Coordinates of C-alpha atoms in Angstrom, one line a residue:
Chain E
M1 CA 0.0 0.0 0.0
T2 CA 1.6 3.3 -1.0
E3 CA 1.4 6.5 0.8
S4 CA -0.9 8.0 -1.8
S5 CA -3.5 5.3 -1.3
N6 CA -4.3 7.0 2.0
L7 CA -5.0 10.3 0.4
L8 CA -8.5 11.6 -0.2
R9 CA -9.4 13.9 -3.0
V10 CA -12.2 16.2 -1.8
G11 CA -14.2 18.6 -3.9
A12 CA -16.7 21.3 -3.3
V13 CA -19.3 22.1 -6.0
Q14 CA -20.3 25.8 -5.9
T15 CA -23.6 26.1 -7.8
N16 CA -26.2 28.7 -8.9
P17 CA -29.4 26.7 -8.7
V18 CA -32.6 27.6 -10.5
F19 CA -35.4 27.6 -8.0
G20 CA -37.6 24.6 -8.3
D21 CA -35.9 23.1 -11.4
K22 CA -34.3 19.9 -10.1
Q23 CA -33.3 18.7 -13.5
A24 CA -31.5 21.9 -14.5
N25 CA -29.7 21.9 -11.1
Q26 CA -28.6 18.3 -11.5
K27 CA -27.3 19.1 -15.0
E28 CA -25.3 22.1 -13.6
I29 CA -23.7 19.9 -11.0
E30 CA -22.9 17.2 -13.6
A31 CA -21.4 19.9 -15.9
L32 CA -19.3 21.5 -13.1
I33 CA -17.7 18.3 -12.0
H34 CA -17.2 16.9 -15.5
G35 CA -13.4 16.5 -16.1
H36 CA -12.6 16.7 -12.3
E37 CA -11.9 13.8 -10.1
A38 CA -12.7 13.5 -6.4
D39 CA -13.3 10.7 -3.9
L40 CA -15.8 12.9 -2.0
W41 CA -17.9 15.7 -3.5
V42 CA -19.7 18.1 -1.3
M43 CA -22.6 20.1 -2.8
P44 CA -24.6 23.0 -1.3
E45 CA -27.6 23.0 1.0
L46 CA -30.9 22.5 -0.8
A47 CA -28.8 22.2 -4.0
L48 CA -31.5 20.8 -6.3
T49 CA -34.6 22.8 -5.2
G50 CA -33.2 26.2 -4.4
Y51 CA -33.6 27.9 -1.0
E52 CA -36.4 30.4 -0.6
F53 CA -39.6 28.3 -0.4
K54 CA -42.7 30.4 -0.1
D55 CA -44.0 28.4 2.8
R56 CA -44.0 25.0 4.4
K57 CA -46.4 23.7 1.7
E58 CA -44.1 24.5 -1.1
A59 CA -41.1 23.0 0.7
R60 CA -43.1 19.9 1.3
E61 CA -44.1 19.7 -2.4
L62 CA -40.5 19.9 -3.5
A63 CA -39.2 17.7 -0.7
E64 CA -38.5 14.0 -1.2
E65 CA -38.3 10.8 0.7
I66 CA -34.8 9.4 1.5
P67 CA -33.7 7.2 -0.2
D68 CA -36.6 6.7 -2.5
G69 CA -36.8 10.2 -3.9
E70 CA -35.3 11.1 -7.2
S71 CA -32.5 13.3 -5.8
T72 CA -31.1 10.4 -3.8
Q73 CA -31.5 8.1 -6.8
W74 CA -29.8 10.6 -9.1
L75 CA -26.9 11.1 -6.7
H76 CA -26.5 7.3 -6.3
K77 CA -26.2 6.9 -10.0
L78 CA -23.7 9.7 -10.2
C79 CA -21.6 8.1 -7.4
R80 CA -21.8 4.7 -9.1
D81 CA -20.8 6.1 -12.5
L82 CA -17.9 8.1 -11.1
N83 CA -17.0 5.6 -8.3
C84 CA -17.1 8.3 -5.7
H85 CA -18.9 9.5 -2.6
A86 CA -21.0 12.7 -2.4
V87 CA -22.8 14.8 0.2
I88 CA -25.7 17.0 -0.9
G89 CA -28.3 19.1 0.8
L90 CA -32.0 18.4 0.0
A91 CA -35.5 19.0 1.4
E92 CA -36.6 15.7 3.0
R93 CA -40.2 14.6 3.4
D94 CA -41.0 12.0 6.1
R95 CA -44.7 11.5 6.6
D96 CA -46.0 14.9 7.9
E97 CA -42.6 16.3 8.5
V98 CA -40.2 18.3 6.3
F99 CA -36.5 18.6 7.1
N100 CA -33.6 20.6 5.7
S101 CA -31.4 17.6 5.3
C102 CA -28.3 16.3 3.7
I103 CA -27.3 12.8 2.7
I104 CA -24.0 11.0 2.1
V105 CA -24.1 8.6 -0.8
G106 CA -21.6 6.2 -2.3
P107 CA -21.4 3.8 -5.2
D108 CA -23.6 1.4 -3.4
G109 CA -26.2 3.9 -2.4
L110 CA -27.3 5.9 0.6
I111 CA -24.9 5.8 3.6
G112 CA -26.5 8.3 6.0
A113 CA -28.7 11.3 6.3
Y114 CA -28.6 14.3 8.6
R115 CA -31.4 16.7 9.5
K116 CA -30.3 20.3 10.2
L117 CA -30.4 20.9 13.9
H118 CA -30.2 24.7 13.8
L119 CA -32.7 26.2 11.4
F120 CA -31.9 29.7 10.2
D121 CA -34.4 32.6 10.0
R122 CA -37.5 31.8 7.9
E123 CA -36.5 28.1 7.6
K124 CA -38.3 27.8 10.8
L125 CA -41.6 28.5 9.0
R126 CA -40.8 25.8 6.4
F127 CA -39.0 22.9 8.1
D128 CA -39.1 20.9 11.2
P129 CA -36.0 21.0 13.4
G130 CA -33.6 18.0 13.1
D131 CA -34.4 15.1 15.4
R132 CA -31.5 12.8 15.0
P133 CA -28.0 12.7 16.5
L134 CA -25.0 14.0 14.7
A135 CA -23.2 11.1 13.1
V136 CA -19.9 10.2 11.5
Y137 CA -19.7 7.8 8.5
D138 CA -16.7 5.7 7.5
I139 CA -16.4 5.8 3.7
G140 CA -13.2 3.8 3.7
K141 CA -10.6 6.5 3.1
A142 CA -12.1 8.8 5.7
R143 CA -14.5 9.3 8.5
V144 CA -17.0 12.0 7.4
G145 CA -19.3 14.1 9.6
M146 CA -22.0 16.3 8.2
M147 CA -23.4 19.7 9.3
I148 CA -25.5 22.2 7.4
C149 CA -25.0 25.9 7.0
Y150 CA -26.0 27.8 10.2
D151 CA -24.9 24.9 12.3
W152 CA -21.5 26.6 11.9
I153 CA -22.4 29.2 14.6
Y154 CA -22.8 26.5 17.2
P155 CA -19.3 25.2 18.1
E156 CA -20.9 22.2 19.7
V157 CA -21.8 20.8 16.3
A158 CA -18.3 20.5 14.8
R159 CA -17.0 19.6 18.3
T160 CA -19.5 16.7 18.6
L161 CA -18.5 15.5 15.1
M162 CA -14.9 15.6 16.1
L163 CA -15.5 13.8 19.4
K164 CA -17.3 11.1 17.4
G165 CA -14.2 10.6 15.3
A166 CA -14.8 12.8 12.2
Q167 CA -11.7 13.6 10.1
V168 CA -13.6 15.6 7.5
I169 CA -16.6 17.8 8.0
A170 CA -18.8 18.0 4.9
H171 CA -20.7 21.3 5.2
P172 CA -23.4 22.1 2.6
T173 CA -24.4 25.7 2.8
N174 CA -26.6 28.5 1.4
L175 CA -24.8 31.3 3.2
V176 CA -26.1 34.8 3.4
M177 CA -24.2 36.2 6.4
P178 CA -20.5 37.1 5.9
Y179 CA -18.9 35.4 8.9
C180 CA -19.1 31.7 8.3
Q181 CA -16.1 31.2 6.0
Q182 CA -13.7 32.8 8.5
S183 CA -15.3 31.1 11.5
M184 CA -15.0 27.7 9.8
R185 CA -11.2 28.3 10.1
T186 CA -11.7 28.4 13.8
R187 CA -13.7 25.2 13.6
T188 CA -10.8 23.4 11.9
L189 CA -8.2 24.8 14.3
E190 CA -10.1 24.0 17.5
N191 CA -11.0 20.5 16.3
R192 CA -8.1 19.6 14.0
V193 CA -10.4 18.4 11.3
F194 CA -10.7 19.1 7.6
A195 CA -13.7 21.1 6.5
V196 CA -15.4 21.3 3.1
T197 CA -17.9 24.2 2.9
A198 CA -19.9 24.0 -0.4
N199 CA -21.8 27.2 -0.8
R200 CA -24.0 28.5 -3.6
V201 CA -23.9 31.8 -5.4
G202 CA -26.7 33.9 -7.1
R203 CA -29.8 35.4 -5.7
E204 CA -33.4 34.5 -5.1
E205 CA -36.3 37.0 -5.0
R206 CA -39.5 36.1 -3.2
D207 CA -42.3 38.3 -1.9
E208 CA -40.2 41.4 -2.4
R209 CA -37.3 40.0 -0.4
V210 CA -34.0 39.5 -2.2
I211 CA -31.6 37.0 -0.9
K212 CA -28.0 37.1 -2.1
F213 CA -25.8 34.0 -1.5
T214 CA -22.1 34.6 -0.8
G215 CA -20.2 31.9 -2.6
R216 CA -16.6 31.6 -1.4
S217 CA -16.8 27.8 -0.9
Q218 CA -13.7 26.6 0.7
I219 CA -11.6 23.5 1.6
L220 CA -9.7 23.9 4.9
S221 CA -7.0 21.7 6.3
Q222 CA -7.0 20.4 9.8
L223 CA -4.5 23.3 10.6
G224 CA -6.8 26.0 9.2
D225 CA -5.0 26.3 5.9
M226 CA -7.1 27.3 2.9
L227 CA -6.5 24.6 0.4
A228 CA -9.0 25.8 -2.2
F229 CA -11.7 28.4 -2.5
G230 CA -14.3 29.8 -4.8
D231 CA -15.2 33.4 -5.6
E232 CA -18.3 35.3 -4.7
S233 CA -20.4 35.0 -7.8
H234 CA -19.5 32.2 -10.2
S235 CA -20.4 28.5 -10.2
S236 CA -17.3 26.5 -9.9
C237 CA -15.7 23.4 -8.6
L238 CA -12.8 23.2 -6.2
V239 CA -10.6 20.1 -5.5
A240 CA -7.9 19.4 -2.9
E241 CA -6.0 16.3 -2.0
I242 CA -5.9 15.6 1.8
N243 CA -4.6 13.0 4.2
P244 CA -7.6 12.4 6.5
A245 CA -5.4 10.5 9.0
A246 CA -3.7 13.8 9.8
A247 CA -6.9 14.8 11.6
D248 CA -6.3 11.9 14.0
D249 CA -3.2 13.7 15.3
K250 CA -4.5 16.2 17.9
R251 CA -1.1 17.2 19.2
V252 CA -0.5 20.9 19.1
N253 CA 3.0 20.6 20.4
P254 CA 4.9 18.0 22.5
F255 CA 2.9 19.1 25.6
N256 CA -0.6 19.7 24.2
D257 CA -3.2 17.4 22.7
L258 CA -6.5 19.0 21.9
I259 CA -8.6 16.1 23.2
A260 CA -6.4 15.0 26.2
D261 CA -6.3 18.6 27.4
R262 CA -10.0 19.1 27.6
R263 CA -11.3 19.9 31.0
S264 CA -14.9 18.9 30.4
E265 CA -15.7 18.9 34.1
F266 CA -15.5 22.6 33.9
Y267 CA -17.6 23.1 30.8
L268 CA -21.2 24.1 31.1
A269 CA -23.7 22.6 28.7
D270 CA -26.8 24.6 29.7
P271 CA -27.5 28.1 31.0
E272 CA -27.0 28.2 34.8
R273 CA -29.8 30.7 35.3
V274 CA -32.4 32.7 33.5
R275 CA -30.5 35.1 31.4
P276 CA -30.4 38.6 33.0
G277 CA -31.8 41.5 31.2
R278 CA -34.5 39.7 29.3
Chain M
M1 CA -30.0 58.0 34.5
T2 CA -28.7 58.9 31.0
E3 CA -28.0 56.4 28.2
S4 CA -24.3 57.1 28.6
S5 CA -24.3 55.9 32.2
N6 CA -24.8 52.4 30.9
L7 CA -21.7 52.5 28.8
L8 CA -18.5 50.9 29.8
R9 CA -15.1 52.1 28.7
V10 CA -12.9 49.1 28.3
G11 CA -9.1 49.2 27.8
A12 CA -6.4 46.8 26.8
V13 CA -2.9 47.4 27.9
Q14 CA -0.3 45.9 25.5
T15 CA 3.0 45.7 27.3
N16 CA 6.6 44.6 26.8
P17 CA 7.6 43.2 30.2
V18 CA 11.1 42.8 31.5
F19 CA 11.5 39.3 32.8
G20 CA 11.5 39.1 36.6
D21 CA 11.3 42.9 37.2
K22 CA 7.9 43.5 38.7
Q23 CA 8.5 47.1 39.5
A24 CA 9.6 48.0 36.0
N25 CA 6.6 46.2 34.6
Q26 CA 4.2 48.0 37.0
K27 CA 5.8 51.3 36.0
E28 CA 5.3 50.5 32.3
I29 CA 1.6 49.8 32.8
E30 CA 1.2 53.0 34.8
A31 CA 2.9 55.0 32.1
L32 CA 0.9 53.4 29.3
I33 CA -2.5 54.1 30.9
H34 CA -1.6 57.6 32.1
G35 CA -3.9 60.1 30.4
H36 CA -6.4 57.4 29.3
E37 CA -9.6 56.7 31.1
A38 CA -11.3 53.3 31.3
D39 CA -13.8 51.6 33.6
L40 CA -12.2 48.2 33.1
W41 CA -8.5 47.7 32.1
V42 CA -7.4 44.3 30.9
M43 CA -3.6 43.6 31.1
P44 CA -1.6 40.6 29.7
E45 CA -1.0 37.2 31.1
L46 CA 1.9 37.0 33.6
A47 CA 2.1 40.8 33.0
L48 CA 4.4 41.6 35.9
T49 CA 6.8 38.6 36.0
G50 CA 7.3 37.8 32.3
Y51 CA 6.5 34.4 30.8
E52 CA 9.4 32.1 30.2
F53 CA 10.2 30.7 33.7
K54 CA 13.2 28.4 33.7
D55 CA 11.3 25.8 35.8
R56 CA 8.6 25.4 38.4
K57 CA 11.0 26.6 41.1
E58 CA 11.5 29.9 39.4
A59 CA 7.8 30.3 38.7
R60 CA 7.1 29.6 42.4
E61 CA 9.7 32.1 43.5
L62 CA 8.1 34.9 41.4
A63 CA 4.6 33.8 42.2
E64 CA 2.5 35.5 44.9
E65 CA -0.4 34.8 47.1
I66 CA -3.8 36.3 46.2
P67 CA -4.8 38.8 47.6
D68 CA -1.8 39.3 50.0
G69 CA 0.9 39.5 47.3
E70 CA 2.4 42.7 46.1
S71 CA 0.9 42.5 42.6
T72 CA -2.7 42.3 43.9
Q73 CA -2.0 45.1 46.3
W74 CA -0.4 47.3 43.6
L75 CA -3.4 46.7 41.4
H76 CA -5.8 47.5 44.2
K77 CA -4.1 50.8 44.8
L78 CA -4.2 51.6 41.0
C79 CA -7.9 50.8 40.9
R80 CA -8.6 52.9 44.0
D81 CA -6.6 55.8 42.7
L82 CA -8.2 55.7 39.2
N83 CA -11.6 54.6 40.4
C84 CA -11.7 51.7 37.9
H85 CA -11.6 47.9 37.6
A86 CA -8.8 45.9 36.2
V87 CA -7.9 42.3 35.2
I88 CA -4.3 41.2 35.1
G89 CA -2.5 37.9 34.7
L90 CA -0.1 36.8 37.4
A91 CA 1.7 33.7 38.8
E92 CA -0.2 32.6 41.9
R93 CA 1.3 30.6 44.8
D94 CA -1.1 28.6 47.0
R95 CA 0.8 26.4 49.5
D96 CA 2.7 23.9 47.3
E97 CA 0.9 24.8 44.2
V98 CA 1.6 27.4 41.5
F99 CA -1.0 28.6 39.0
N100 CA -1.1 30.7 35.9
S101 CA -3.9 32.9 37.2
C102 CA -5.6 36.2 36.6
I103 CA -7.5 38.4 39.0
I104 CA -10.2 41.0 38.8
V105 CA -9.8 43.9 41.1
G106 CA -11.8 47.1 41.8
P107 CA -11.5 50.2 44.0
D108 CA -12.4 48.0 47.0
G109 CA -9.9 45.3 46.3
L110 CA -10.0 41.8 45.0
I111 CA -13.2 40.6 43.4
G112 CA -12.3 37.3 41.9
A113 CA -9.5 35.1 40.6
Y114 CA -9.2 32.5 37.8
R115 CA -6.6 29.7 37.4
K116 CA -5.9 28.9 33.8
L117 CA -7.6 25.6 32.9
H118 CA -5.7 24.9 29.7
L119 CA -1.9 25.2 30.1
F120 CA 0.1 25.7 27.0
D121 CA 3.3 24.0 26.0
R122 CA 6.0 24.2 28.7
E123 CA 3.6 25.9 31.1
K124 CA 2.8 22.4 32.1
L125 CA 6.3 22.0 33.6
R126 CA 5.9 25.2 35.6
F127 CA 2.2 25.4 36.7
D128 CA -0.5 23.3 38.1
P129 CA -3.7 23.2 36.0
G130 CA -6.6 25.3 37.1
D131 CA -8.9 23.7 39.7
R132 CA -11.8 26.2 40.0
P133 CA -14.9 26.8 37.9
L134 CA -15.1 29.5 35.3
A135 CA -16.9 32.4 36.9
V136 CA -18.6 35.7 36.0
Y137 CA -18.3 38.8 38.1
D138 CA -20.7 41.7 38.3
I139 CA -18.8 45.0 38.5
G140 CA -21.8 47.2 38.4
K141 CA -21.7 48.4 34.8
A142 CA -21.0 44.9 33.3
R143 CA -20.8 41.2 34.1
V144 CA -17.2 40.1 33.3
G145 CA -15.8 36.6 32.7
M146 CA -12.1 35.8 32.6
M147 CA -10.1 33.4 30.5
I148 CA -6.3 33.2 29.8
C149 CA -4.5 32.9 26.5
Y150 CA -4.6 29.3 25.2
D151 CA -8.1 28.9 26.7
W152 CA -9.2 30.5 23.4
I153 CA -8.8 27.3 21.5
Y154 CA -11.5 25.6 23.6
P155 CA -14.8 26.9 22.5
E156 CA -16.3 25.5 25.8
V157 CA -14.5 28.2 27.8
A158 CA -16.1 31.3 26.2
R159 CA -19.3 29.3 25.9
T160 CA -19.4 28.5 29.6
L161 CA -18.7 32.2 30.5
M162 CA -21.5 33.3 28.2
L163 CA -23.9 30.7 29.6
K164 CA -23.0 32.0 33.1
G165 CA -24.1 35.5 32.0
A166 CA -20.8 37.2 30.9
Q167 CA -21.2 40.3 28.8
V168 CA -17.5 41.0 28.5
I169 CA -14.7 38.4 28.3
A170 CA -11.4 39.7 29.7
H171 CA -8.7 37.8 28.1
P172 CA -5.1 38.3 29.2
T173 CA -2.6 36.6 26.8
N174 CA 1.0 36.0 26.0
L175 CA 0.3 34.8 22.5
V176 CA 2.9 33.1 20.3
M177 CA 0.6 31.3 17.8
P178 CA -0.9 33.4 15.0
Y179 CA -4.5 32.2 15.1
C180 CA -6.0 33.5 18.3
Q181 CA -6.9 37.0 17.3
Q182 CA -9.0 35.8 14.3
S183 CA -10.6 33.0 16.3
M184 CA -11.6 35.4 19.1
R185 CA -13.8 37.0 16.5
T186 CA -15.6 33.6 16.2
R187 CA -15.9 33.5 20.0
T188 CA -17.7 36.9 20.0
L189 CA -20.0 35.9 17.1
E190 CA -21.0 32.5 18.5
N191 CA -21.6 33.9 22.0
R192 CA -22.6 37.6 21.3
V193 CA -20.2 38.8 24.0
F194 CA -17.6 41.5 23.9
A195 CA -14.0 40.4 24.2
V196 CA -10.9 42.3 25.3
T197 CA -7.7 40.4 24.4
A198 CA -4.7 42.1 26.1
N199 CA -1.5 40.6 24.6
R200 CA 2.1 41.4 25.1
V201 CA 4.9 42.2 22.6
G202 CA 8.6 41.6 22.6
R203 CA 10.7 38.5 23.0
E204 CA 12.2 36.3 25.7
E205 CA 15.3 34.1 25.3
R206 CA 15.8 31.2 27.6
D207 CA 18.0 28.1 27.2
E208 CA 18.6 28.9 23.5
R209 CA 14.9 29.1 22.9
V210 CA 13.5 32.4 21.6
I211 CA 9.9 33.2 22.2
K212 CA 8.3 36.0 20.2
F213 CA 5.0 37.4 21.3
T214 CA 2.6 38.6 18.7
G215 CA 0.9 41.8 20.1
R216 CA -2.2 42.8 18.2
S217 CA -4.3 43.2 21.3
Q218 CA -7.9 43.8 20.4
I219 CA -11.3 44.9 21.6
L220 CA -14.1 43.1 19.8
S221 CA -17.8 43.9 19.9
Q222 CA -20.5 41.3 20.5
L223 CA -21.0 41.3 16.7
G224 CA -17.4 40.6 15.9
D225 CA -16.5 44.1 15.0
M226 CA -12.9 45.2 15.8
L227 CA -13.4 48.3 18.0
A228 CA -9.7 48.8 18.7
F229 CA -6.4 47.0 18.1
G230 CA -2.7 47.2 18.7
D231 CA 0.2 46.5 16.4
E232 CA 2.7 43.6 16.5
S233 CA 5.6 45.2 18.2
H234 CA 4.9 48.3 20.4
S235 CA 3.6 48.7 23.9
S236 CA 0.3 50.6 23.7
C237 CA -3.0 51.2 25.2
L238 CA -6.4 50.7 23.4
V239 CA -9.7 52.0 24.6
A240 CA -13.3 51.5 23.4
E241 CA -16.7 52.5 24.8
I242 CA -19.2 49.7 24.7
N243 CA -22.7 49.0 25.9
P244 CA -22.5 45.7 27.8
A245 CA -26.3 45.3 27.8
A246 CA -26.1 44.7 24.1
A247 CA -24.5 41.3 24.9
D248 CA -27.8 40.3 26.6
D249 CA -29.6 40.4 23.3
K250 CA -28.9 37.0 21.7
R251 CA -31.3 37.6 18.7
V252 CA -29.6 37.0 15.4
N253 CA -32.8 37.9 13.5
P254 CA -36.5 37.7 14.4
F255 CA -36.4 33.9 14.2
N256 CA -33.1 33.1 15.8
D257 CA -31.8 33.5 19.4
L258 CA -28.4 32.1 20.1
I259 CA -29.3 30.6 23.4
A260 CA -32.9 29.6 22.8
D261 CA -31.9 27.8 19.6
R262 CA -29.3 25.6 21.3
R263 CA -30.0 21.8 20.9
S264 CA -27.9 20.7 23.8
E265 CA -29.5 17.3 23.9
F266 CA -27.5 16.6 20.7
Y267 CA -24.2 18.0 21.9
L268 CA -21.5 15.6 23.0
A269 CA -19.3 16.6 25.9
D270 CA -16.8 13.8 25.9
P271 CA -15.3 11.4 23.3
E272 CA -17.7 8.6 22.5
R273 CA -14.9 6.1 22.1
V274 CA -11.2 5.7 22.1
R275 CA -9.9 7.8 19.3
P276 CA -9.1 5.8 16.2
G277 CA -5.6 5.8 14.8
R278 CA -3.7 6.3 18.1

């Protein structure tokens, strides 16, 4: 086994979806990755439907069951054809519920799904909050954790994925706030994990509100180095080759290990009292 | 009561201490803040002794009891004379133990002390790890939490202080790694708290090792805005006027509140299994 066999080629697909047109959005992704090679592709949040659903009803109509819906099936075929793995965000329907979810799929089909725990802004009108534990999936060359967009602002999310053994965080996004990209660097530094943030570009107009998405997809090393990044306005495709095992080394120097040095007996998980001033 | 009476003027003192010369270091601080006004001054880690102790014995010799040691007494006099509060890092001796500590002092004397929970690098050869809970102190115009230097890399520290009600994090440092200043922005964003990082400049040589400190002290708003910052190499004094009550408003938008939206039932506090690959 050569050194290079342990390497993982990760890619982020930065798209500009057409609202509601799943087939056009599938085609854009296929065109963007054509000619590139990656073992693990990460695609944006709600990549095939677009973001700004009018209401819960519209989200539900465009949502699909996992794994029987067409989006999972399409991604399975893509992974089988390209012999790769992929993470994509999609609207999930499960009986009466609708989730802002993402899935990880390989050549043999669905591996796992995640339902966004921290819904952002009007997403609360359209989706149910995630109801399943954060999880890490072993895809052979790497252990991959998933989180979606606004989950970034909760350090507990990336931390939980790291403590569950994640080497790479796949992070589909539809970012509108300007802080996430920089803060994801902190997430990689504090956890010594790789992070692939696949964001979208473009804008959506709905009911006189205009939403502009910020692009700047990025692949960060476990040391916070920017390995690849996209611009603010164009669809694109970024690839980097990483050594996922490097994320298992939590040593900061000969005296410090990020996990061994934790003092969890001093960490508070819930507010100690009613917040003052409210 | 006017609006301005709720404002807090915070200052960071960026120093260049002389190793082992407490009086010279006191004089530098006095000279730096002369002519400035602040309600709360934050000074660097180990601000009066210097950083690079040869061994535990030397640390212990330069360490002092709190509040009876000369450093606490000096700071008390300063706060009484200037009618202000101050946070400073110092080596603390307590029977056989030595801690990398900081204290918060007001016109009436000592208010609280904190012993660094996460020792960095060779500090582990010189100090005992902190053994007391993170705490928040009400100084009238603000609720202040303290953390020291490398504590920044553990998101649980700032999080715990926020959950205990901190509006302002006082953060004495002796930084050598380049990431902290940027990551503190993430700490303010994810917690909606103000943060005052008081770092030192200059270098210390010891046993053929040269340590260079990175300066760039900074005062950040609860929204991650840089209100004031120092350079990489000069002693200086930064001041900003803030409204601590703004940190009680955790609303990101009409639908999101940073505390209310936490899903702590899904957050893992300890590793689930022995880390793979070690």
